[in-house]
Amino acid sequence: MRAVTRREAGVALLGLAALAACSGEASGAGGPGLETARKKEIAMRLVSSAENSSLDWRAQYRYIEDIGDGRGYTAGIIGFCSGTGDMLALVERYARERVDAELAGFLPALREVRGSASHRGLGGRFTRAWQRAADGDRAFRDAQDGERDRVYFDPAVARGRQDGLGALGQFCYYDARVMHGDGDAPGNVGFATIRRRALDTARPPSRGGDETAYLHAFLDARVAAIAEEPSHTDTSRIDAAQRVFLREGNLGLEPPLVWKVYGDTYRIVE
């Protein structure tokens, strides 16, 4: 904890901090969590800088392309993929709200291509339908928000809180779930495995460990996981962003924030 290292804090404060550390109290966990509106907005911008090279995450509802990573189409605010199944779950959710939606007609094709990079039954008709829905139907944008929260955001925040982590740690978990998913798959190391590897080398605050040391271990495990994945190579979203905030002691993920992804510099000032 940075506060207890200041000379003016005195011996008494150092003693209190030591007791808190022994009890497993996390230095970042006492502040606002990632679920608060302000911190969630920061999280969305951080992810968008890595996924879309833009802080304008709301402009990504209509985004869709095949980026050549073996997962078919990647689309929307969180990079839903036709090959991994989360795009299918999203369109199913949307179709329950809009039974006659144009995108609902592509559900059989999405079920067919799940687990592959195939565009069979999709193609230009599908990508145009996706963009029309994103541009013209609030229900489709709401469906994207809902699936993002259900599959990625809410589980990451909940696990982060269980591990005694503050907003930065919760974001580290969230970004890992976005990029890797929860479970392992061929050519992919999932969040659960990354977290387990981190626990092999460091204890989280909920188990009496130091929050900063644990998050370094988690980020180390994530960098190692990326090295194992043929579809990922760049680690700047970790090394030049999350690791920077951690070294600054910004466990609460408080602005101003300055980071780099793929060599581009981004800022959040408030």
Short mmCIF file of C-alpha atoms in Angstrom, two decimals:
data_model
loop_
_atom_site.label_atom_id
_atom_site.label_comp_id
_atom_site.label_asym_id
_atom_site.label_seq_id
_atom_site.Cartn_x
_atom_site.Cartn_y
_atom_site.Cartn_z
CA MET A 1 0.00 0.00 0.00
CA ARG A 2 1.47 3.36 -0.98
CA ALA A 3 -0.10 5.25 1.93
CA VAL A 4 1.79 3.32 4.59
CA THR A 5 5.20 3.94 3.02
CA ARG A 6 5.09 7.71 3.46
CA ARG A 7 7.53 8.92 6.08
CA GLU A 8 5.03 11.29 7.66
CA ALA A 9 2.53 8.51 8.27
CA GLY A 10 4.52 7.38 11.30
CA VAL A 11 5.07 4.10 13.03
CA ALA A 12 1.52 3.86 14.35
CA LEU A 13 0.00 4.01 10.89
CA LEU A 14 2.49 1.46 9.65
CA GLY A 15 1.37 -0.88 12.38
CA LEU A 16 -2.29 -0.46 11.48
CA ALA A 17 -1.51 -1.10 7.82
CA ALA A 18 0.35 -4.27 8.69
CA LEU A 19 -2.66 -5.52 10.65
CA ALA A 20 -4.93 -4.76 7.72
CA ALA A 21 -2.68 -6.66 5.34
CA CYS A 22 -2.63 -9.65 7.66
CA SER A 23 -6.43 -9.64 7.77
CA GLY A 24 -6.55 -9.81 3.97
CA GLU A 25 -7.96 -6.28 3.49
CA ALA A 26 -7.20 -5.10 -0.04
CA SER A 27 -5.92 -1.57 -0.54
CA GLY A 28 -8.04 -1.13 -3.66
CA ALA A 29 -11.20 -2.87 -2.51
CA GLY A 30 -12.51 -0.11 -0.27
CA GLY A 31 -13.28 2.33 -3.09
CA PRO A 32 -15.92 2.30 -5.82
CA GLY A 33 -15.97 -0.95 -7.76
CA LEU A 34 -16.06 -1.41 -11.51
CA GLU A 35 -19.85 -1.76 -11.44
CA THR A 36 -20.34 1.93 -10.64
CA ALA A 37 -21.36 3.98 -13.68
CA ARG A 38 -18.16 6.05 -13.74
CA LYS A 39 -15.79 3.10 -13.44
CA LYS A 40 -17.78 0.99 -15.90
CA GLU A 41 -17.49 3.77 -18.48
CA ILE A 42 -13.73 3.78 -17.93
CA ALA A 43 -13.64 0.01 -18.38
CA MET A 44 -15.57 0.21 -21.64
CA ARG A 45 -13.17 2.83 -22.99
CA LEU A 46 -10.10 0.85 -21.98
CA VAL A 47 -11.36 -2.30 -23.68
CA SER A 48 -12.38 -0.36 -26.79
CA SER A 49 -8.87 1.09 -27.09
CA ALA A 50 -7.52 -2.47 -27.34
CA GLU A 51 -10.34 -4.05 -29.34
CA ASN A 52 -11.17 -1.18 -31.71
CA SER A 53 -8.34 1.41 -31.39
CA SER A 54 -10.89 3.96 -30.21
CA LEU A 55 -12.25 5.26 -26.92
CA ASP A 56 -15.70 5.63 -28.49
CA TRP A 57 -17.02 2.21 -27.48
CA ARG A 58 -20.61 3.13 -28.36
CA ALA A 59 -19.61 3.47 -32.01
CA GLN A 60 -18.76 -0.25 -32.01
CA TYR A 61 -22.32 -1.65 -31.87
CA ARG A 62 -22.27 -1.76 -35.69
CA TYR A 63 -18.68 -3.02 -36.05
CA ILE A 64 -18.31 -6.40 -37.77
CA GLU A 65 -15.46 -8.03 -39.70
CA ASP A 66 -13.39 -11.19 -39.92
CA ILE A 67 -10.02 -10.26 -38.41
CA GLY A 68 -8.41 -13.55 -39.44
CA ASP A 69 -8.04 -15.05 -35.97
CA GLY A 70 -9.85 -18.28 -36.77
CA ARG A 71 -13.02 -17.24 -34.93
CA GLY A 72 -15.13 -16.16 -37.88
CA TYR A 73 -16.75 -12.77 -37.64
CA THR A 74 -15.87 -10.49 -34.74
CA ALA A 75 -18.50 -7.87 -34.01
CA GLY A 76 -20.08 -5.42 -31.61
CA ILE A 77 -18.98 -3.70 -28.44
CA ILE A 78 -17.17 -6.68 -26.98
CA GLY A 79 -16.02 -8.62 -30.02
CA PHE A 80 -18.75 -11.26 -30.17
CA CYS A 81 -17.53 -14.06 -32.45
CA SER A 82 -19.47 -16.30 -34.80
CA GLY A 83 -16.98 -19.09 -34.18
CA THR A 84 -17.09 -19.12 -30.38
CA GLY A 85 -20.83 -19.06 -29.77
CA ASP A 86 -21.24 -15.76 -27.94
CA MET A 87 -22.51 -14.12 -31.15
CA LEU A 88 -25.10 -16.87 -31.44
CA ALA A 89 -26.23 -16.28 -27.85
CA LEU A 90 -26.50 -12.55 -28.56
CA VAL A 91 -28.64 -12.97 -31.68
CA GLU A 92 -30.83 -15.50 -29.85
CA ARG A 93 -31.37 -12.96 -27.09
CA TYR A 94 -32.22 -10.27 -29.61
CA ALA A 95 -34.59 -12.58 -31.51
CA ARG A 96 -36.56 -13.25 -28.32
CA GLU A 97 -37.25 -9.53 -28.18
CA ARG A 98 -37.68 -9.05 -31.94
CA VAL A 99 -39.08 -12.29 -33.34
CA ASP A 100 -39.33 -10.91 -36.87
CA ALA A 101 -35.90 -9.26 -36.87
CA GLU A 102 -33.81 -9.70 -40.01
CA LEU A 103 -30.93 -11.09 -37.94
CA ALA A 104 -33.16 -13.84 -36.55
CA GLY A 105 -33.16 -15.42 -40.01
CA PHE A 106 -29.43 -16.10 -39.64
CA LEU A 107 -29.75 -18.18 -36.47
CA PRO A 108 -29.56 -21.54 -38.32
CA ALA A 109 -26.35 -20.43 -40.04
CA LEU A 110 -24.84 -19.16 -36.78
CA ARG A 111 -25.57 -22.51 -35.17
CA GLU A 112 -23.96 -24.28 -38.12
CA VAL A 113 -20.70 -22.28 -38.07
CA ARG A 114 -20.22 -22.35 -34.31
CA GLY A 115 -16.77 -23.76 -33.53
CA SER A 116 -15.32 -22.78 -36.90
CA ALA A 117 -14.18 -19.78 -38.92
CA SER A 118 -16.73 -20.46 -41.66
CA HIS A 119 -18.93 -17.75 -43.20
CA ARG A 120 -21.33 -20.31 -44.66
CA GLY A 121 -24.83 -18.90 -44.73
CA LEU A 122 -23.64 -15.51 -43.48
CA GLY A 123 -21.48 -13.29 -45.70
CA GLY A 124 -22.40 -9.82 -46.83
CA ARG A 125 -26.12 -10.25 -46.21
CA PHE A 126 -25.40 -11.00 -42.57
CA THR A 127 -22.92 -8.17 -42.02
CA ARG A 128 -25.31 -5.65 -43.58
CA ALA A 129 -28.17 -6.94 -41.43
CA TRP A 130 -25.98 -6.59 -38.34
CA GLN A 131 -25.19 -2.96 -39.14
CA ARG A 132 -28.81 -2.12 -39.93
CA ALA A 133 -29.90 -3.56 -36.59
CA ALA A 134 -27.18 -1.67 -34.71
CA ASP A 135 -28.06 1.60 -36.43
CA GLY A 136 -31.82 1.36 -36.19
CA ASP A 137 -32.90 -0.79 -33.26
CA ARG A 138 -32.29 0.11 -29.63
CA ALA A 139 -33.28 -3.46 -28.70
CA PHE A 140 -30.22 -4.79 -30.53
CA ARG A 141 -27.91 -2.41 -28.74
CA ASP A 142 -29.57 -3.34 -25.44
CA ALA A 143 -29.03 -7.02 -26.28
CA GLN A 144 -25.32 -6.37 -26.80
CA ASP A 145 -25.13 -4.57 -23.45
CA GLY A 146 -26.98 -7.41 -21.74
CA GLU A 147 -24.81 -10.19 -23.14
CA ARG A 148 -21.63 -8.24 -22.38
CA ASP A 149 -22.71 -7.94 -18.77
CA ARG A 150 -24.03 -11.49 -18.41
CA VAL A 151 -21.07 -13.30 -19.95
CA TYR A 152 -18.11 -11.03 -19.28
CA PHE A 153 -18.56 -7.99 -17.07
CA ASP A 154 -20.70 -9.21 -14.17
CA PRO A 155 -18.80 -12.50 -13.63
CA ALA A 156 -15.46 -10.67 -13.73
CA VAL A 157 -16.53 -8.06 -11.19
CA ALA A 158 -18.07 -10.67 -8.91
CA ARG A 159 -14.93 -12.85 -8.98
CA GLY A 160 -12.74 -9.81 -8.44
CA ARG A 161 -14.73 -8.82 -5.37
CA GLN A 162 -14.54 -12.39 -4.04
CA ASP A 163 -10.76 -12.23 -4.44
CA GLY A 164 -10.67 -8.91 -2.55
CA LEU A 165 -9.66 -6.80 -5.54
CA GLY A 166 -10.41 -3.15 -6.22
CA ALA A 167 -11.47 -1.56 -9.48
CA LEU A 168 -8.15 -2.14 -11.27
CA GLY A 169 -8.08 -5.82 -10.38
CA GLN A 170 -11.69 -6.21 -11.40
CA PHE A 171 -10.82 -4.61 -14.73
CA CYS A 172 -7.85 -6.95 -15.19
CA TYR A 173 -10.27 -9.85 -14.76
CA TYR A 174 -12.82 -8.31 -17.12
CA ASP A 175 -10.32 -7.63 -19.90
CA ALA A 176 -8.97 -11.17 -19.59
CA ARG A 177 -12.48 -12.63 -19.93
CA VAL A 178 -13.14 -10.45 -22.97
CA MET A 179 -9.96 -11.56 -24.75
CA HIS A 180 -9.73 -15.18 -23.64
CA GLY A 181 -13.21 -16.23 -22.52
CA ASP A 182 -13.71 -18.14 -19.30
CA GLY A 183 -12.70 -21.66 -20.25
CA ASP A 184 -9.91 -23.20 -22.29
CA ALA A 185 -10.42 -24.10 -25.94
CA PRO A 186 -8.10 -25.30 -28.73
CA GLY A 187 -5.55 -22.54 -29.23
CA ASN A 188 -6.88 -20.53 -26.29
CA VAL A 189 -6.08 -20.35 -22.58
CA GLY A 190 -9.17 -19.20 -20.69
CA PHE A 191 -9.56 -16.82 -17.76
CA ALA A 192 -10.10 -19.65 -15.27
CA THR A 193 -6.74 -21.21 -16.12
CA ILE A 194 -4.97 -17.84 -16.07
CA ARG A 195 -6.36 -17.12 -12.60
CA ARG A 196 -5.44 -20.59 -11.35
CA ARG A 197 -1.86 -20.12 -12.53
CA ALA A 198 -1.69 -16.78 -10.72
CA LEU A 199 -2.96 -18.42 -7.53
CA ASP A 200 -0.13 -20.93 -7.79
CA THR A 201 2.39 -18.13 -7.24
CA ALA A 202 0.59 -15.46 -5.18
CA ARG A 203 -2.29 -15.07 -2.77
CA PRO A 204 -5.12 -12.61 -3.45
CA PRO A 205 -6.15 -10.16 -0.70
CA SER A 206 -9.10 -12.38 0.26
CA ARG A 207 -6.53 -14.99 1.35
CA GLY A 208 -4.28 -12.54 3.15
CA GLY A 209 -2.07 -11.69 0.19
CA ASP A 210 -0.83 -8.37 -1.15
CA GLU A 211 -3.06 -6.99 -3.89
CA THR A 212 -0.27 -5.54 -6.01
CA ALA A 213 1.84 -8.71 -5.87
CA TYR A 214 -1.16 -10.84 -6.77
CA LEU A 215 -2.12 -8.65 -9.73
CA HIS A 216 1.45 -8.78 -11.05
CA ALA A 217 1.22 -12.57 -10.85
CA PHE A 218 -2.12 -12.51 -12.68
CA LEU A 219 -0.75 -10.29 -15.45
CA ASP A 220 2.35 -12.50 -15.71
CA ALA A 221 0.08 -15.51 -16.16
CA ARG A 222 -1.91 -13.69 -18.79
CA VAL A 223 1.16 -12.69 -20.79
CA ALA A 224 2.29 -16.31 -20.68
CA ALA A 225 -1.15 -17.41 -21.89
CA ILE A 226 -0.99 -15.04 -24.85
CA ALA A 227 2.35 -16.60 -25.83
CA GLU A 228 0.57 -19.96 -26.05
CA GLU A 229 -2.18 -18.69 -28.35
CA PRO A 230 -1.54 -18.58 -32.12
CA SER A 231 -4.23 -15.90 -32.62
CA HIS A 232 -2.67 -13.46 -30.12
CA THR A 233 0.82 -11.99 -29.92
CA ASP A 234 0.62 -8.36 -28.79
CA THR A 235 0.65 -7.77 -25.03
CA SER A 236 0.57 -3.97 -25.00
CA ARG A 237 -2.92 -3.88 -23.47
CA ILE A 238 -1.23 -5.46 -20.46
CA ASP A 239 2.36 -4.17 -20.49
CA ALA A 240 1.63 -0.57 -21.54
CA ALA A 241 -1.75 -0.20 -19.87
CA GLN A 242 -2.78 -2.42 -16.94
CA ARG A 243 0.78 -2.94 -15.73
CA VAL A 244 1.36 0.82 -15.89
CA PHE A 245 -1.64 1.53 -13.67
CA LEU A 246 -0.48 -1.16 -11.27
CA ARG A 247 3.05 0.23 -11.02
CA GLU A 248 1.58 3.65 -10.35
CA GLY A 249 -0.30 2.15 -7.42
CA ASN A 250 -3.64 3.09 -8.98
CA LEU A 251 -5.59 0.15 -7.58
CA GLY A 252 -8.79 2.17 -7.69
CA LEU A 253 -8.43 2.88 -11.45
CA GLU A 254 -8.81 6.60 -10.89
CA PRO A 255 -8.26 9.17 -13.66
CA PRO A 256 -6.19 10.68 -15.04
CA LEU A 257 -5.17 7.56 -16.93
CA VAL A 258 -2.58 7.48 -19.71
CA TRP A 259 -1.76 4.26 -21.55
CA LYS A 260 -0.69 2.81 -24.88
CA VAL A 261 -2.04 0.00 -27.03
CA TYR A 262 -0.36 -1.06 -30.29
CA GLY A 263 1.83 2.04 -29.96
CA ASP A 264 -1.08 4.52 -29.80
CA THR A 265 -1.47 6.72 -26.73
CA TYR A 266 -4.83 7.18 -25.01
CA ARG A 267 -5.97 9.36 -22.13
CA ILE A 268 -8.90 9.59 -19.75
CA VAL A 269 -8.62 12.79 -17.77
CA GLU A 270 -11.79 12.66 -15.66
#
